Amino acid sequence: FRGRALEAMGRNFEAVDAFTQALSSDRSKAAQAVAYFHMGGLFLKMGNISQAEGAYTISLEFGLSTGLEVRARDALQLIQDRQN
């Protein structure tokens, strides 16, 4: 994903845009799940907690690989802990 490269350069808003574009161009649920997972991380970094929670939730619904699924669930738990 182009978004990963932009994220590595610290260009978070542009990375979110790149992931959003990837969502509209790639119809596979697996690829979309990964894009939503990375968007969740970006939103979390940017302090957009509700959007991070939504992106992680969608990524889990679409089906992530085991490693990413664990990371997404951990991130959601962190978000829930912060809200309590």
Coordinates of C-alpha atoms in Angstrom, one line a residue:
F1 CA 0.0 0.0 0.0
R2 CA 1.1 3.5 -0.8
G3 CA -0.3 4.5 2.6
R4 CA 2.3 2.5 4.4
A5 CA 5.1 4.5 2.7
L6 CA 3.4 7.8 3.5
E7 CA 2.9 6.7 7.1
A8 CA 6.6 5.8 7.4
M9 CA 7.4 9.4 6.3
G10 CA 5.1 10.8 9.0
R11 CA 2.6 12.0 6.4
N12 CA -0.4 10.7 8.3
F13 CA -3.2 12.6 6.6
E14 CA -1.9 11.7 3.2
A15 CA -1.6 8.1 4.3
V16 CA -5.3 8.0 5.3
D17 CA -6.2 9.4 1.9
A18 CA -4.1 6.7 0.2
F19 CA -5.8 4.0 2.2
T20 CA -9.2 5.4 1.4
Q21 CA -8.4 5.4 -2.3
A22 CA -7.1 1.8 -1.9
L23 CA -10.5 0.8 -0.4
S24 CA -12.3 2.1 -3.5
S25 CA -10.0 0.4 -6.0
D26 CA -9.5 -3.0 -4.3
R27 CA -12.6 -5.0 -3.8
S28 CA -11.1 -8.0 -2.0
K29 CA -12.3 -8.2 1.6
A30 CA -8.8 -9.3 2.7
A31 CA -7.1 -6.2 1.2
Q32 CA -9.8 -3.9 2.6
A33 CA -9.4 -5.5 6.1
V34 CA -5.7 -4.7 6.0
A35 CA -6.3 -1.1 4.8
Y36 CA -8.8 -0.6 7.6
F37 CA -6.3 -2.0 10.1
H38 CA -3.6 0.5 9.0
M39 CA -6.1 3.3 9.0
G40 CA -7.0 2.4 12.6
G41 CA -3.4 2.8 13.6
L42 CA -3.2 6.1 11.9
F43 CA -6.3 7.4 13.5
L44 CA -5.1 6.3 16.9
K45 CA -1.8 8.1 16.3
M46 CA -3.7 11.2 15.3
G47 CA -5.9 11.1 18.4
N48 CA -9.0 10.3 16.5
I49 CA -10.2 7.6 18.9
S50 CA -13.7 7.0 17.6
Q51 CA -12.5 6.7 14.0
A52 CA -9.7 4.3 15.1
E53 CA -12.2 2.1 16.9
G54 CA -14.4 2.0 13.8
A55 CA -11.6 1.2 11.5
Y56 CA -10.3 -1.6 13.7
T57 CA -13.8 -3.0 14.1
I58 CA -14.4 -3.1 10.3
S59 CA -11.0 -4.7 9.8
L60 CA -12.0 -7.5 12.1
E61 CA -15.4 -7.9 10.5
F62 CA -13.7 -8.2 7.1
G63 CA -11.2 -10.8 8.3
L64 CA -7.6 -10.2 9.1
S65 CA -4.7 -12.7 9.2
T66 CA -4.1 -14.1 12.7
G67 CA -1.2 -11.7 13.5
L68 CA -3.1 -8.6 12.5
E69 CA -6.2 -9.8 14.2
V70 CA -4.4 -10.0 17.5
R71 CA -3.0 -6.5 17.1
A72 CA -6.4 -5.1 16.1
R73 CA -8.0 -6.7 19.2
D74 CA -5.2 -5.4 21.4
A75 CA -5.7 -1.9 20.0
L76 CA -9.5 -2.1 20.6
Q77 CA -8.9 -3.2 24.1
L78 CA -6.5 -0.2 24.6
I79 CA -9.2 2.1 23.3
Q80 CA -11.8 0.7 25.6
D81 CA -9.4 1.0 28.5
R82 CA -8.8 4.6 27.7
Q83 CA -12.6 5.3 27.6
N84 CA -13.2 3.8 31.1

